[in-house]
XYZ file of C-alpha atoms in Angstrom:
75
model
C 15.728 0.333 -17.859
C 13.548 -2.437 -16.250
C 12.961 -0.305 -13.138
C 11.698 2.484 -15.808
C 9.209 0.587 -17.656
C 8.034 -0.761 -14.328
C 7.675 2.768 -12.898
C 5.376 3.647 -16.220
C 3.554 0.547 -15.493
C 2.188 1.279 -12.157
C 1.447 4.952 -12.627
C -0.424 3.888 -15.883
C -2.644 2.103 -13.130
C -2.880 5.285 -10.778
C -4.005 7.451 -13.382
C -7.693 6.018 -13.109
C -7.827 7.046 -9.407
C -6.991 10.776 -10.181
C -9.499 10.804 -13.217
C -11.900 10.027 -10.887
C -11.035 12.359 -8.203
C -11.805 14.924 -10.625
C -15.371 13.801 -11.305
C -16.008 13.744 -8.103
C -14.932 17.317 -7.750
C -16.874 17.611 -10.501
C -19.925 16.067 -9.045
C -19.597 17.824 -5.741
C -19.644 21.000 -7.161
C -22.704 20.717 -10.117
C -24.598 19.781 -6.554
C -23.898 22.110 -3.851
C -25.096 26.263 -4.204
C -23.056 28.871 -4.959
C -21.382 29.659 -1.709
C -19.981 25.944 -1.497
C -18.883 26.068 -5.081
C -16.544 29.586 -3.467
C -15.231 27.412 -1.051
C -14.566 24.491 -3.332
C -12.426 26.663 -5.307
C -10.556 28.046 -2.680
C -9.728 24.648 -1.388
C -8.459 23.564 -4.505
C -6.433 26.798 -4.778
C -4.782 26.081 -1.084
C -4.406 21.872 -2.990
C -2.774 23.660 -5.960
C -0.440 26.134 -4.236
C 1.029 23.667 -1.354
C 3.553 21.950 -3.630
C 5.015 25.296 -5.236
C 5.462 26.728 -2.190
C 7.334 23.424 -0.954
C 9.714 23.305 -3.706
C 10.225 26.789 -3.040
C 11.475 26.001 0.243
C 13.492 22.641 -0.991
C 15.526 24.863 -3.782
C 15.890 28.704 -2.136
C 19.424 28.561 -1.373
C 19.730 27.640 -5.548
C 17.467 30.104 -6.100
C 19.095 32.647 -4.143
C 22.324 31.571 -5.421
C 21.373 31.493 -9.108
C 19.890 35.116 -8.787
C 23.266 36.482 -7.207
C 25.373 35.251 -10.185
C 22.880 36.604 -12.477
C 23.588 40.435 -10.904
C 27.510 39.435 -10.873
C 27.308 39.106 -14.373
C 25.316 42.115 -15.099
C 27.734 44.642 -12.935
């Protein structure tokens, strides 16, 4: 339980950091022209779909697993 409260602690502290990587997303984009802002997006796209696509690979063989009981149980 100790470890817990301690883990709650210290990502309490890192939430300031990611709040302000967001403003300065922010910032960067209200700044730069149009183009930029289509590249800005993009990257943050790429940022966004990275860890879904890991996980994919971590859990396939459940994945794969859990979809051939599902048509077991259907035929």
């Amino acid at each position: 339980m100790r470890q817990r409260i301690t883990l709650l602690i210290l990502f309490l502290f890192f939430i300031q950091d990611l709040f302000a990587q967001c403003a300065m997303c922010k910032a960067v984009a209200e700044d730069t022209e149009v183009d930029s802002q289509s590249s800005l997006n993009t990257g943050i796209l790429y940022i966004m779909v990275v860890p879904y696509i890991l996980l994919f690979v971590l859990f396939r063989k459940k994945i794969f697993s859990f979809i051939r009981e599902m048509r077991t149980a259907k035929g």
